[in-house]
mmCIF file of C-alpha atoms in Angstrom:
data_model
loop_
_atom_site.group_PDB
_atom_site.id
_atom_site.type_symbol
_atom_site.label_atom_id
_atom_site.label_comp_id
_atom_site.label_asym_id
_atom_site.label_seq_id
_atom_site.Cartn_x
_atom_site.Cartn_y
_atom_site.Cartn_z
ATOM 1 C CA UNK A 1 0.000 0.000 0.000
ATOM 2 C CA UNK A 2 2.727 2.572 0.828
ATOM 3 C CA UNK A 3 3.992 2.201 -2.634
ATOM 4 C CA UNK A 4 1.187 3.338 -4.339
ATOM 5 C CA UNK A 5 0.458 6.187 -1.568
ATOM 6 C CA UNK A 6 3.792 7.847 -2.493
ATOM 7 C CA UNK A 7 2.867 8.639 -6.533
ATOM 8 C CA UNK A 8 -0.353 10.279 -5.391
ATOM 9 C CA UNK A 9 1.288 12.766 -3.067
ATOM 10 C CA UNK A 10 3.898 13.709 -5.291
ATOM 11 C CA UNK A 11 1.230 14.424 -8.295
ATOM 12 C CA UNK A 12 -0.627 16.739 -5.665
ATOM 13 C CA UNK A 13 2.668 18.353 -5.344
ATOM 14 C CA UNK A 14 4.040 18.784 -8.987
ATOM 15 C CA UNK A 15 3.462 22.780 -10.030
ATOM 16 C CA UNK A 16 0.991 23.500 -12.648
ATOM 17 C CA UNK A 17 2.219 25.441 -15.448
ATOM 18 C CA UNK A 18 0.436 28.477 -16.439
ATOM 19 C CA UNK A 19 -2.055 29.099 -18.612
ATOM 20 C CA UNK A 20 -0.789 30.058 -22.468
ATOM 21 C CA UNK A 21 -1.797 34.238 -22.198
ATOM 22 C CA UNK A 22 0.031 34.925 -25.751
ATOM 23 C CA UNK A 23 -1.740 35.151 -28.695
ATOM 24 C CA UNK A 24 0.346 32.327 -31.221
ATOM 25 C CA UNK A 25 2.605 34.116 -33.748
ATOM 26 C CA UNK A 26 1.088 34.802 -36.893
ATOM 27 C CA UNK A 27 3.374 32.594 -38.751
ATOM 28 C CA UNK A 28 1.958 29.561 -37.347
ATOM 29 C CA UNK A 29 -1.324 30.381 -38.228
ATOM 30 C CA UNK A 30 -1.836 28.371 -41.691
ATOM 31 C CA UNK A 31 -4.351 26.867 -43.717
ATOM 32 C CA UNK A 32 -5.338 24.057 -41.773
ATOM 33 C CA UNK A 33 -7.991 23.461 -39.416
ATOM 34 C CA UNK A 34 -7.876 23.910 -35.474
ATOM 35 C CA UNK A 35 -9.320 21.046 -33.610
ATOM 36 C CA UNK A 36 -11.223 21.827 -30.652
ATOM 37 C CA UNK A 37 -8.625 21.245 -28.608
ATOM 38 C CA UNK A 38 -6.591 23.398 -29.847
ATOM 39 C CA UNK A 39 -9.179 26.333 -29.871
ATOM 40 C CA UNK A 40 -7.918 29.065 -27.281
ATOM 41 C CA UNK A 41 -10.363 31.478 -25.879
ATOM 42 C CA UNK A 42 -9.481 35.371 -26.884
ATOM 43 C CA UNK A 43 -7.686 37.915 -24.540
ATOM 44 C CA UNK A 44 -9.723 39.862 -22.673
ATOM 45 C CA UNK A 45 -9.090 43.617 -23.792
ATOM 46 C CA UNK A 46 -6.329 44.907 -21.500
ATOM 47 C CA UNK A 47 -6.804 48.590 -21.020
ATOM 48 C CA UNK A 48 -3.275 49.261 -19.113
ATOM 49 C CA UNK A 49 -1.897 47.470 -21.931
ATOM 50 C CA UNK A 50 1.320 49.490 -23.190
ATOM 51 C CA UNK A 51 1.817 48.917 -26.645
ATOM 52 C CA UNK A 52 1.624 51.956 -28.538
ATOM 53 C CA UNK A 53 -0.152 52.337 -31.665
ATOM 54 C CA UNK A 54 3.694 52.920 -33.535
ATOM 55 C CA UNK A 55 4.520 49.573 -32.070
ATOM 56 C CA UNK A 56 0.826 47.666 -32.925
ATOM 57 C CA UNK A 57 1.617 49.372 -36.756
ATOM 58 C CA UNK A 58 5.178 48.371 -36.423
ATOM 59 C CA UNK A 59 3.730 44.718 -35.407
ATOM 60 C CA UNK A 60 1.104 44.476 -38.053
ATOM 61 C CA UNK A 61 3.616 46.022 -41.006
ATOM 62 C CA UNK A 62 6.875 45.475 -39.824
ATOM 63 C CA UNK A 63 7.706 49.529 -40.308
ATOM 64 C CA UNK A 64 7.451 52.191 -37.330
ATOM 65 C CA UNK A 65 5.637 55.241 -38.996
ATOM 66 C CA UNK A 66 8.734 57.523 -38.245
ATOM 67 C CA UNK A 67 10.863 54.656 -40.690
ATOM 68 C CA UNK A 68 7.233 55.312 -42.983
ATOM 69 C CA UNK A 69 7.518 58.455 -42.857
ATOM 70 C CA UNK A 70 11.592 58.578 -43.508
ATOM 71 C CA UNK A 71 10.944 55.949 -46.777
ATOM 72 C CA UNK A 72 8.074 58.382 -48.085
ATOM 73 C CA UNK A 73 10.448 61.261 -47.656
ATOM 74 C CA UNK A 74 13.409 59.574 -49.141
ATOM 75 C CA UNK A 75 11.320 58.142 -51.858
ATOM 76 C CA UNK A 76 9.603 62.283 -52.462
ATOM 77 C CA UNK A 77 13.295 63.141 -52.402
ATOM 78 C CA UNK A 78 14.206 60.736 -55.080
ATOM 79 C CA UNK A 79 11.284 61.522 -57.253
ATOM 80 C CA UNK A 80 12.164 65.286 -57.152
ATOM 81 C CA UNK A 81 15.776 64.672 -57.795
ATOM 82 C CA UNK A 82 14.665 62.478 -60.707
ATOM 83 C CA UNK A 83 12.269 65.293 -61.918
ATOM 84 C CA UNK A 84 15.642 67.640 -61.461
ATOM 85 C CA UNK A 85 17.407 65.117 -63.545
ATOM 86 C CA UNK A 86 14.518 64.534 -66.068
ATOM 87 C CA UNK A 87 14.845 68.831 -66.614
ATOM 88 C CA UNK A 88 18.655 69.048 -66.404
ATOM 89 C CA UNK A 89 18.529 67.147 -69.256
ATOM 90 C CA UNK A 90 15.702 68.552 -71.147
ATOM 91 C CA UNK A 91 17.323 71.581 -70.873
ATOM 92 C CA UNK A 92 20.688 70.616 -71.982
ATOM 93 C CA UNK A 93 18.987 68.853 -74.724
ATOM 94 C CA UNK A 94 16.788 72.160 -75.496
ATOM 95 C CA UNK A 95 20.729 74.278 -75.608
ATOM 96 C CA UNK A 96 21.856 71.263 -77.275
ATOM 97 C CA UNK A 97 19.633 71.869 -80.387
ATOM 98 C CA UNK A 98 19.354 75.862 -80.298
ATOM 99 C CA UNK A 99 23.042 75.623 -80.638
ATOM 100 C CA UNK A 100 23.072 72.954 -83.320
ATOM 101 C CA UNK A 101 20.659 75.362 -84.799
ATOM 102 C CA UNK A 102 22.522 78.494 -84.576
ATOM 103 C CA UNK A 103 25.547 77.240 -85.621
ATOM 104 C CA UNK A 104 23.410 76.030 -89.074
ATOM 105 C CA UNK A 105 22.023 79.650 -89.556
ATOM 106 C CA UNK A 106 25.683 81.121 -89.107
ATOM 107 C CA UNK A 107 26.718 78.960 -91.993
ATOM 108 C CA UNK A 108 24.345 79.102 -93.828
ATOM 109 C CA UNK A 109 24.979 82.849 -93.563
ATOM 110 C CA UNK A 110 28.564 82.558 -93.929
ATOM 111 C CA UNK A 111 28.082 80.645 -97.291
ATOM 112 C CA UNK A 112 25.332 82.992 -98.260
ATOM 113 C CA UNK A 113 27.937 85.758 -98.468
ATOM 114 C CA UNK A 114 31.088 83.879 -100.141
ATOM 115 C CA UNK A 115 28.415 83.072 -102.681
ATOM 116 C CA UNK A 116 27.847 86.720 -102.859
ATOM 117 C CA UNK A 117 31.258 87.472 -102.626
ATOM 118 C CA UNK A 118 32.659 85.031 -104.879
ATOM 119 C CA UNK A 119 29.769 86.977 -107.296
ATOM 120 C CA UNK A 120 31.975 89.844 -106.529
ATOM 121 C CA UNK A 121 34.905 88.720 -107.230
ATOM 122 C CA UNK A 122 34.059 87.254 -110.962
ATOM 123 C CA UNK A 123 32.139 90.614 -111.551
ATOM 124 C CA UNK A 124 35.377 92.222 -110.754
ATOM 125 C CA UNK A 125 37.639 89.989 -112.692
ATOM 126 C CA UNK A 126 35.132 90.225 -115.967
ATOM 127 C CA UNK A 127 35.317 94.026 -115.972
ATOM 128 C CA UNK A 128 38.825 94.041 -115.816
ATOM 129 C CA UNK A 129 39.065 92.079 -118.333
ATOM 130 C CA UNK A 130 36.489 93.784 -120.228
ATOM 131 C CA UNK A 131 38.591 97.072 -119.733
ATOM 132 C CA UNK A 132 41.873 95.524 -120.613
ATOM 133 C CA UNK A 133 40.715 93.530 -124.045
ATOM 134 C CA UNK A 134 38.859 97.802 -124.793
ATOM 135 C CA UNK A 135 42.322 99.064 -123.817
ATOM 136 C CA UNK A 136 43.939 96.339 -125.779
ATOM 137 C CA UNK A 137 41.912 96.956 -128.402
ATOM 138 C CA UNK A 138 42.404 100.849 -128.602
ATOM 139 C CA UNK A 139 46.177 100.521 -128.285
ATOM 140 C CA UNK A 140 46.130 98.104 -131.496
ATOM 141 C CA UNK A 141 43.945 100.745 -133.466
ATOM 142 C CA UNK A 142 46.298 103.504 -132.132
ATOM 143 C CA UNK A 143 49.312 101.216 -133.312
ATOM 144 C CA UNK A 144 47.441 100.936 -136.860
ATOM 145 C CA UNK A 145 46.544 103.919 -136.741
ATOM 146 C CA UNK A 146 50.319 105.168 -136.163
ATOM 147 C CA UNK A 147 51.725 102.982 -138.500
ATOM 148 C CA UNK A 148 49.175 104.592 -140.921
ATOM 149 C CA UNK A 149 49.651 108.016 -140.428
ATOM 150 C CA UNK A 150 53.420 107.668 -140.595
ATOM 151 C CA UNK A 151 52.929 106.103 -143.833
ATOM 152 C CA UNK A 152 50.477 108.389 -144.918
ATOM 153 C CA UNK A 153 53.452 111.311 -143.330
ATOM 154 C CA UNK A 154 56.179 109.201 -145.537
ATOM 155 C CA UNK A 155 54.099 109.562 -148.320
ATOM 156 C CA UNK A 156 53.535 112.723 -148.289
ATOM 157 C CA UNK A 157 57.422 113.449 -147.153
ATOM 158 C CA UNK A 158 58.189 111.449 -150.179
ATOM 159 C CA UNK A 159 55.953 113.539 -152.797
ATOM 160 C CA UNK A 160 57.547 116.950 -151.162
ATOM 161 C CA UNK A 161 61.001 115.388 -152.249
ATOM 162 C CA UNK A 162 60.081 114.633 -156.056
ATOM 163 C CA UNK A 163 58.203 117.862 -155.542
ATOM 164 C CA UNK A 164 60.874 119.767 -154.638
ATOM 165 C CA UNK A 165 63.571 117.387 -156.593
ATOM 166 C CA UNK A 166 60.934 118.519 -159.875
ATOM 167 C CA UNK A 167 61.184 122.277 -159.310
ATOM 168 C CA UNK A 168 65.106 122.600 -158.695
ATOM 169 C CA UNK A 169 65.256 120.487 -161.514
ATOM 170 C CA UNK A 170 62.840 123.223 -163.570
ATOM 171 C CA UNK A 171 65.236 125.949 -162.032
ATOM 172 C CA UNK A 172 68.511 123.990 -163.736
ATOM 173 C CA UNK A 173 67.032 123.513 -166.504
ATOM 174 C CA UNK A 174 65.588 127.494 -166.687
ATOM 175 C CA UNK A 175 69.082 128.231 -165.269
ATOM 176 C CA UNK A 176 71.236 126.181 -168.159
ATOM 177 C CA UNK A 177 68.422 127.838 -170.728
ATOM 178 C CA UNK A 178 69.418 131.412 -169.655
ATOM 179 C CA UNK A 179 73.352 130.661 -169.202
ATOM 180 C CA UNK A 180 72.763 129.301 -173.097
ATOM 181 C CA UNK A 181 70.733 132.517 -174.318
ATOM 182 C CA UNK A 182 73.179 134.919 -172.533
ATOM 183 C CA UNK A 183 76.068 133.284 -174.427
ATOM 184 C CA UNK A 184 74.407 133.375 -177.265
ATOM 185 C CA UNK A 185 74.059 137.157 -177.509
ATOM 186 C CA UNK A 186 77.094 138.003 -176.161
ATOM 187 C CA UNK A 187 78.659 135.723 -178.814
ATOM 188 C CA UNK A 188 76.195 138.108 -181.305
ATOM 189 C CA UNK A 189 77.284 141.138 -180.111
ATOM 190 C CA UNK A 190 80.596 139.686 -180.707
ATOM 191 C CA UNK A 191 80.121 139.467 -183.657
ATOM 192 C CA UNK A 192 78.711 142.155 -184.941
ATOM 193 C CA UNK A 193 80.946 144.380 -182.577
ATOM 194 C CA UNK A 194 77.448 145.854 -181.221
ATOM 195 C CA UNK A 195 76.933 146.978 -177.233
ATOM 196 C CA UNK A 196 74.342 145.468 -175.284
ATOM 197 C CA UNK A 197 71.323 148.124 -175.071
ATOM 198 C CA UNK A 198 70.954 147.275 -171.068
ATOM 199 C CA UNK A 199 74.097 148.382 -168.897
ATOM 200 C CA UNK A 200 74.729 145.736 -165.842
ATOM 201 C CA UNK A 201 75.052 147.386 -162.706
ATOM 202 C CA UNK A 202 78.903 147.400 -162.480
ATOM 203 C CA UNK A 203 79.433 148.804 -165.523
ATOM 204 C CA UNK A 204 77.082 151.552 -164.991
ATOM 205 C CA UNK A 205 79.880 154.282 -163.965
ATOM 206 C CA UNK A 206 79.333 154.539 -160.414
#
């Protein structure tokens, strides 16, 4: 009998363990079925409980709202700097292309005016040359015209030399006709032993 006493007193004796307070985890909660055994009855609402609401959102979400608010800031931050981005580079695109455009109007100015001034250039070159062939042109009528007029001036120099070679000749041959008739008469008078009627000059008796 006194072994079977024992067992009972020491049963009495053995502490209880508490009752399970905690809600389970909410991992272990899955899809299958509690048995009634398993079934615990809800906590009573504990008004001097001390969890915050930042802690019950922090347990529900994993995220305090201070870390919340931190993420939406960072991620407000990062969507402005990409919006700074996004019009750094519209506007370097925008000065990009203005200045691909202005340097296409400056040359297409620039080769506006060597067109014009190439234009120049030939106009100047064709009225020199113009000029030059006229000048040419006057200097080979002057030369003609030279080597006319001094023939024209030899010519003429030419027919005032038979001219002149025609009348000295007339004056010999008037001369030589005079010379003949003067001895002539004096070779009459000789002859006859007659005076001549007209006196010279140096025989006059001055």
């Amino acid at each position: 009998m006194e072994g079977t006493t024992i067992p009972q007193m020491e049963e009495t004796t053995k502490p209880v363990p508490p009752p399970i307070s905690q809600e389970p985890p909410l991992a272990s909660v899955g899809p299958t079925m509690a048995t009634p055994n398993d079934v615990v009855a809800p906590k009573p609402h504990d008004t001097t409980s001390t969890t915050t609401p930042h802690e019950a959102t922090k347990v529900f979400t994993g995220v305090t709202p201070q870390e919340a608010d931190f993420s939406s800031q960072k991620s407000s931050k990062g969507s402005l700097d990409r919006d700074v981005a996004l019009s750094q580079l519209e506007n370097e695109k925008r000065s990009s292309f203005v200045k691909a455009w202005e340097e296409s109007e400056k040359s297409k100015v620039d080769n506006k005016a060597q067109k014009k001034l190439s234009k120049v250039a030939t106009w100047e070159r064709t009225q020199n040359s113009k000029l030059e062939a006229k000048l040419k042109k006057l200097e080979d009528e002057l030369e003609h015209k030279k080597a006319e007029y001094a023939e024209k001036i030899k010519n003429e120099v030419a027919l005032i030399h038979k001219e002149a070679d025609e009348k000295r000749a007339m004056v010999d041959a008037r001369q030589g006709q005079e010379i003949l008739k003067a001895e002539e008469t004096a070779a009459k008078y000789r002859a006859t032993g007659q005076t001549p009627k007209k006196q010279l000059l140096g025989f006059c008796g001055c």
